[in-house]
Amino acid sequence: MLLAFGNFTADPSVNLQLLIGGLALGAIYAVVALGFVLVYKSTDVLNLAHGEFLMLGAYFALTFLVSENLNFFLGVFVLLLVMLVFGLLVHYGIMRRMVGQGFFAIVLITLGIATIIRALLLIFYGPTERARLDLLPQGSFEIGGATVRHVDLIIFAVVAGCVLLFFAFFKYTRLGLHMRAVADDIEAAAAMGIDPDKVYAMTWAAAMVMAGLGGLLFGHVTGAIDRSIEAIGLRAFPAAVVGGLTSLGGSIVGGLVVGVIEQFANGHLGTKWREPVAFSVMFLVLLVRPTGLWGRKDLERV
Amino acid sequence: MTGRWLKALAALFAFALIAAACGNDDDDGGAAPAPAEEQTPAAEQEAPAPAPAEEEDAEDAMEMQDGDTEGDAMDMMVPDNPDNGVTSDSIKVGWMGDLTGPTASSQSFNSHGIEAYFECANEAGGILGRMIEYLPEDDQFSAETAAINFTKLTEDDKVIALLGLGGSHISTQLQPDVEALNLPVIGPPQTIDVQLEGDQYFNNLAHYGDQADLATGQIAADVGGIQNAVVMGISLEVPSGTEFAAYVEQSVNRAGGTYLGTQYVAPGATEVIAQMAALQEGIDNDGVNYVTLHGSPGAGLVVMQGMADAGITDIPIIGIHGIAANSIWTEGPEEISDQTFGMHSFLTANNNIEASAEMERCASLAGYGGEHLNLNFAHGFLNGYVFHQAVERAAETGELSRESLTEALKGTFDTMGITCPIDWSSGPHSQCGAAFSLDPGTGGMVPANPFSFYADTFDGEYGLEIS
C-alpha cells in the first residue's frame, strides 16, 4: 500500500526529488533570510514585514513585466528602483521616527506595515490569484529520475551572486563599512562623522531591493501569485534564525537546511509536519546556540 | 532640502502604485471579462416561457424585473418582527465567509452574487415592500473571527437567515448555535456531514457524497469504465478536504475502481514538490490515471503548476470548490491536461438560461460587471432568489420569522435555470451537478455534459463509512 507508512516507499529517486526540491525551496528561503539579516545586522530591527515586501515585489514584477510588458531588463530595473524608493519611504516615513524606541514597539510597527501592504494589494489587485511569472527559462532536465528546473539553477546563481556582492559591499565599500560601524556602535560611528540616518535609509533601500529581487524570483516558482505568498516570510524565519540573524553566509546555509528538512518532513511525515519540524529545528539550534549557527554574540561591557 | 526630497520620493512612489494598479485593471475581478455585447434592458428582453409547474415562481422572478409587486396587499399583513430582522421597511439577512482572506477568490463571488440579486430586488421595490438589508461579514477564513461575526449578525443585527456560511471548520464550530437559534442557512458553499445533523441547512450545492459520485461518473466516462480507474486524491488539509477525499474513496471503491490514497496540501502552500513526488510514484508503480482535487483556486493553481513542473501533464483532473473557478483555466499552466474539470451545481449566464440577462444586468448594477460568468456568483445569485421566494411563502403564514422561513424552505423552488428545480420537501439536498470547464469563447463556465447526464450517478446516500 503506497500510503501505508508516511507518503512514500523508499524509492531513491523520490528522495532525490525531495532533496532537489528542498534545495530549490531553500534557495528562496535564503533570499528572504538575507533580507531579514541585512536589516537586523545594520539596524537591529527584526522586520516581520519582509514576507510582505517580497510579495509586493512579486506583484510589481507582475505589473511591470507582464501587464505593462516592459522589456525584461528595463522591467527589472524599474521594479528594483520602485522597491528602492519604497525602502527609503519606509525609513524616512516611519522607521526613522522609531530609532531609539523599544525593540517590541519597532517589531509591532513592522507588523503594521505588513498589514497595510496586504490591504493595499487587495485593494489594487483584488482577491483573484494570478499565474506565476514565466520570463526566466522554464525547462527542466532529469538527474537520477528527479526533475531539476532551470529556474531553480538560476535562483541558486542569483542567491550566490547576492551573497558575494554583499560580502564585497560590507568589506570593501565605504557605505558598507559605515553600515558595519553603525551596527557595531551607533554612538561611536556618529562621533566619527558617520550619519546613522543615511546608513539606515540605505539599509532599508537595500533590503527592499533584495525583496524585489526575491519577489521576482519567487514569482517564477510559486504555484500562483496571490496574497498567500506573504507566508514565505514566516516560513523563512527559521532559516534566518538557524543561520544566525547577523550572518549573511549563515542565512544561505540556514535557508538550504530548513528547505531540505521541510521537504523531507512533508514527503515522509505529511504536510502537517512540515512547519512544526522546521520550527523544532530552530528551537533546537537556539537551545544549543542562541545566536544561531553563525551568528555573532555581542559583548556587553559593564 | 530633506522635505523636497521626501516630496519627490513620495510622488514617485505614488506614481508607481498608480501605474501598478492601472496596469491590472483588465485583470481585476477574477472572472474573465464579459464578451463585448450590447446590453439590452432586462425588462425589454423576452423571457423564455416557464414550464407550467414553475409558472408561478417564474412570474415572481419577472416581478423583480418590472417592479410589479403582486404581494403589495399582503405586505401590510406581515407584522414587523425586529427580533428576527424584520422591520417596517427592511428585512435583514446575513452572509458569513471569506471576503479578503485566503479563499476570497472563490467565496467573495458568492457574496457578490447575493448582493447583485438584492440590488435588483430592491430596485424593483424590495420583498414584501421592504428593502433587503444585506449584511455580509468577512471572517478571512478564521474560525475565531467567524464566531464574532456570527454573534454580531444574530444578536446585534438579528438577521432572519444566513445566505451562506463559508468554511467547513467554521460551519462545524457554529453548528450547535445555528440549530439553537433556528437560523436557516441557505446554500452554504460546502456540504460537510456535520450539516446533516441539523434541520437548518438547505443545500443547493450537491453534497460532497453526490459530488464524489459525480466525479466517479466522469472518471468512468473518461477512462472507459470505472474498473480501469486508479485515482489519487489531492486535498487541502481542512475538514472538508478530508471529508471529500473520503467520499471519493468510498464512491470509487464501491463502483469498482481503485482509490490509491490522498495527498494533503497545507492551506497557503506555495509549492507541492513532495506531493508531486508521491503522485509520480503512484503513476509509475500503481498506474494512477486520474486525480481528484479539493481546494481553493489558489491551492488548485499551486497543484496544477506543480504537476506541470513535474511533467505530469496527461493525467485528467476533476475537483471541487476553487477548482471550478475561472482562474484555474485563465491562470493555470497551459500544458495541463485538457481533461480538467471543476464540479459545481450552477450554470453561469453564458449558458443561455432564463436568468442570464438578469444575472448580467444585476452584476453590472451592483458594480460587479463580468462576474456573471463565475459559478460562485451564480450560486450567490440563486441563494438570493431562493430567499426571495421563501420569504414570500413564509409571509403567507401571517408571520415572518426564522421558524416560518425554515418551514417555508421545506418546499420546491424555481431556479431560473441556474440549477435543477429545488425540492427540499423531503431533504435539504440538491442532486444536481456537472463537471465544468471554461468556454474560451464566452469567458464563462460550461458543463461537459448536461445535469441530466450525471443524475444517475448520484446514489442519494449521505454519511461516510470510511473513517
GROMACS .gro file of N, CA and C in nm, chain B residues 34 37 39-45 61-67 113 115-125 349 355-373 377 381:
model
  150
  336ALA      N    1  -1.650   4.007  -1.962
  336ALA     CA    2  -1.770   3.970  -2.036
  336ALA      C    3  -1.747   3.993  -2.185
  339GLU      N    4  -2.083   4.283  -2.586
  339GLU     CA    5  -2.215   4.277  -2.649
  339GLU      C    6  -2.299   4.390  -2.594
  341GLN      N    7  -2.576   4.576  -2.421
  341GLN     CA    8  -2.670   4.536  -2.317
  341GLN      C    9  -2.810   4.584  -2.350
  342THR      N   10  -2.903   4.494  -2.333
  342THR     CA   11  -3.042   4.528  -2.352
  342THR      C   12  -3.108   4.534  -2.216
  343PRO      N   13  -3.187   4.637  -2.191
  343PRO     CA   14  -3.254   4.640  -2.061
  343PRO      C   15  -3.331   4.510  -2.040
  344ALA      N   16  -3.312   4.450  -1.921
  344ALA     CA   17  -3.370   4.319  -1.897
  344ALA      C   18  -3.521   4.319  -1.918
  345ALA      N   19  -3.585   4.430  -1.880
  345ALA     CA   20  -3.730   4.434  -1.890
  345ALA      C   21  -3.776   4.421  -2.035
  346GLU      N   22  -3.690   4.460  -2.129
  346GLU     CA   23  -3.729   4.454  -2.269
  346GLU      C   24  -3.698   4.319  -2.332
  347GLN      N   25  -3.623   4.237  -2.258
  347GLN     CA   26  -3.586   4.109  -2.317
  347GLN      C   27  -3.699   4.010  -2.303
  363ALA      N   28  -4.020   3.585  -1.046
  363ALA     CA   29  -3.890   3.630  -1.094
  363ALA      C   30  -3.906   3.750  -1.184
  364MET      N   31  -4.007   3.748  -1.267
  364MET     CA   32  -4.029   3.860  -1.358
  364MET      C   33  -4.067   3.986  -1.282
  365GLU      N   34  -4.135   3.966  -1.168
  365GLU     CA   35  -4.171   4.084  -1.088
  365GLU      C   36  -4.048   4.166  -1.054
  366MET      N   37  -3.938   4.095  -1.031
  366MET     CA   38  -3.816   4.165  -0.993
  366MET      C   39  -3.771   4.258  -1.106
  367GLN      N   40  -3.805   4.217  -1.228
  367GLN     CA   41  -3.760   4.296  -1.341
  367GLN      C   42  -3.848   4.419  -1.365
  368ASP      N   43  -3.980   4.403  -1.347
  368ASP     CA   44  -4.065   4.516  -1.385
  368ASP      C   45  -4.119   4.594  -1.266
  369GLY      N   46  -4.085   4.551  -1.146
  369GLY     CA   47  -4.123   4.627  -1.029
  369GLY      C   48  -4.267   4.605  -0.986
  415GLY      N   49  -2.274   3.772  -0.580
  415GLY     CA   50  -2.395   3.725  -0.649
  415GLY      C   51  -2.520   3.756  -0.569
  417GLU      N   52  -2.547   3.992  -0.339
  417GLU     CA   53  -2.562   4.138  -0.337
  417GLU      C   54  -2.625   4.187  -0.467
  418ALA      N   55  -2.581   4.128  -0.577
  418ALA     CA   56  -2.636   4.169  -0.707
  418ALA      C   57  -2.785   4.139  -0.715
  419TYR      N   58  -2.823   4.020  -0.665
  419TYR     CA   59  -2.966   3.986  -0.670
  419TYR      C   60  -3.046   4.088  -0.589
  420PHE      N   61  -2.997   4.120  -0.470
  420PHE     CA   62  -3.074   4.212  -0.384
  420PHE      C   63  -3.071   4.356  -0.438
  421GLU      N   64  -2.966   4.393  -0.507
  421GLU     CA   65  -2.965   4.525  -0.571
  421GLU      C   66  -3.084   4.536  -0.666
  422CYS      N   67  -3.101   4.431  -0.745
  422CYS     CA   68  -3.212   4.432  -0.841
  422CYS      C   69  -3.346   4.422  -0.769
  423ALA      N   70  -3.351   4.336  -0.668
  423ALA     CA   71  -3.477   4.320  -0.595
  423ALA      C   72  -3.517   4.452  -0.529
  424ASN      N   73  -3.423   4.519  -0.468
  424ASN     CA   74  -3.453   4.647  -0.403
  424ASN      C   75  -3.490   4.753  -0.505
  425GLU      N   76  -3.424   4.749  -0.620
  425GLU     CA   77  -3.457   4.844  -0.726
  425GLU      C   78  -3.603   4.827  -0.770
  426ALA      N   79  -3.648   4.700  -0.762
  426ALA     CA   80  -3.786   4.670  -0.805
  426ALA      C   81  -3.886   4.683  -0.690
  427GLY      N   82  -3.844   4.738  -0.578
  427GLY     CA   83  -3.937   4.761  -0.468
  427GLY      C   84  -3.916   4.674  -0.347
  651ALA      N   85  -2.411   3.275  -1.661
  651ALA     CA   86  -2.500   3.347  -1.753
  651ALA      C   87  -2.472   3.318  -1.900
  657ALA      N   88  -3.210   3.297  -1.637
  657ALA     CA   89  -3.156   3.403  -1.551
  657ALA      C   90  -3.044   3.483  -1.617
  658SER      N   91  -3.002   3.445  -1.736
  658SER     CA   92  -2.881   3.503  -1.796
  658SER      C   93  -2.883   3.656  -1.797
  659ALA      N   94  -2.990   3.711  -1.856
  659ALA     CA   95  -2.996   3.857  -1.872
  659ALA      C   96  -3.000   3.927  -1.737
  660GLU      N   97  -3.079   3.869  -1.644
  660GLU     CA   98  -3.089   3.932  -1.512
  660GLU      C   99  -2.957   3.924  -1.437
  661MET      N  100  -2.891   3.811  -1.447
  661MET     CA  101  -2.762   3.796  -1.378
  661MET      C  102  -2.664   3.902  -1.429
  662GLU      N  103  -2.660   3.919  -1.558
  662GLU     CA  104  -2.565   4.015  -1.615
  662GLU      C  105  -2.603   4.157  -1.576
  663ARG      N  106  -2.734   4.187  -1.585
  663ARG     CA  107  -2.779   4.323  -1.552
  663ARG      C  108  -2.753   4.354  -1.404
  664CYS      N  109  -2.788   4.259  -1.319
  664CYS     CA  110  -2.774   4.284  -1.175
  664CYS      C  111  -2.625   4.291  -1.135
  665ALA      N  112  -2.543   4.211  -1.200
  665ALA     CA  113  -2.398   4.217  -1.171
  665ALA      C  114  -2.347   4.358  -1.202
  666SER      N  115  -2.388   4.411  -1.315
  666SER     CA  116  -2.344   4.547  -1.351
  666SER      C  117  -2.401   4.649  -1.254
  667LEU      N  118  -2.528   4.632  -1.220
  667LEU     CA  119  -2.594   4.726  -1.129
  667LEU      C  120  -2.522   4.732  -0.994
  668ALA      N  121  -2.476   4.615  -0.950
  668ALA     CA  122  -2.410   4.609  -0.819
  668ALA      C  123  -2.261   4.644  -0.827
  669GLY      N  124  -2.214   4.671  -0.948
  669GLY     CA  125  -2.072   4.706  -0.963
  669GLY      C  126  -1.982   4.585  -0.980
  670TYR      N  127  -2.040   4.472  -1.019
  670TYR     CA  128  -1.960   4.351  -1.038
  670TYR      C  129  -1.970   4.302  -1.182
  671GLY      N  130  -1.963   4.394  -1.273
  671GLY     CA  131  -1.972   4.358  -1.414
  671GLY      C  132  -1.873   4.250  -1.453
  672GLY      N  133  -1.919   4.151  -1.525
  672GLY     CA  134  -1.832   4.041  -1.569
  672GLY      C  135  -1.838   3.920  -1.479
  673GLU      N  136  -1.881   3.940  -1.354
  673GLU     CA  137  -1.880   3.827  -1.260
  673GLU      C  138  -1.995   3.729  -1.284
  674HIS      N  139  -2.088   3.766  -1.372
  674HIS     CA  140  -2.198   3.673  -1.401
  674HIS      C  141  -2.148   3.548  -1.473
  675LEU      N  142  -2.020   3.547  -1.507
  675LEU     CA  143  -1.962   3.431  -1.575
  675LEU      C  144  -1.893   3.336  -1.476
  679PHE      N  145  -2.061   3.315  -0.832
  679PHE     CA  146  -2.154   3.428  -0.843
  679PHE      C  147  -2.295   3.374  -0.872
  683PHE      N  148  -2.628   3.435  -0.654
  683PHE     CA  149  -2.747   3.493  -0.716
  683PHE      C  150  -2.868   3.403  -0.689
   0.00000   0.00000   0.00000
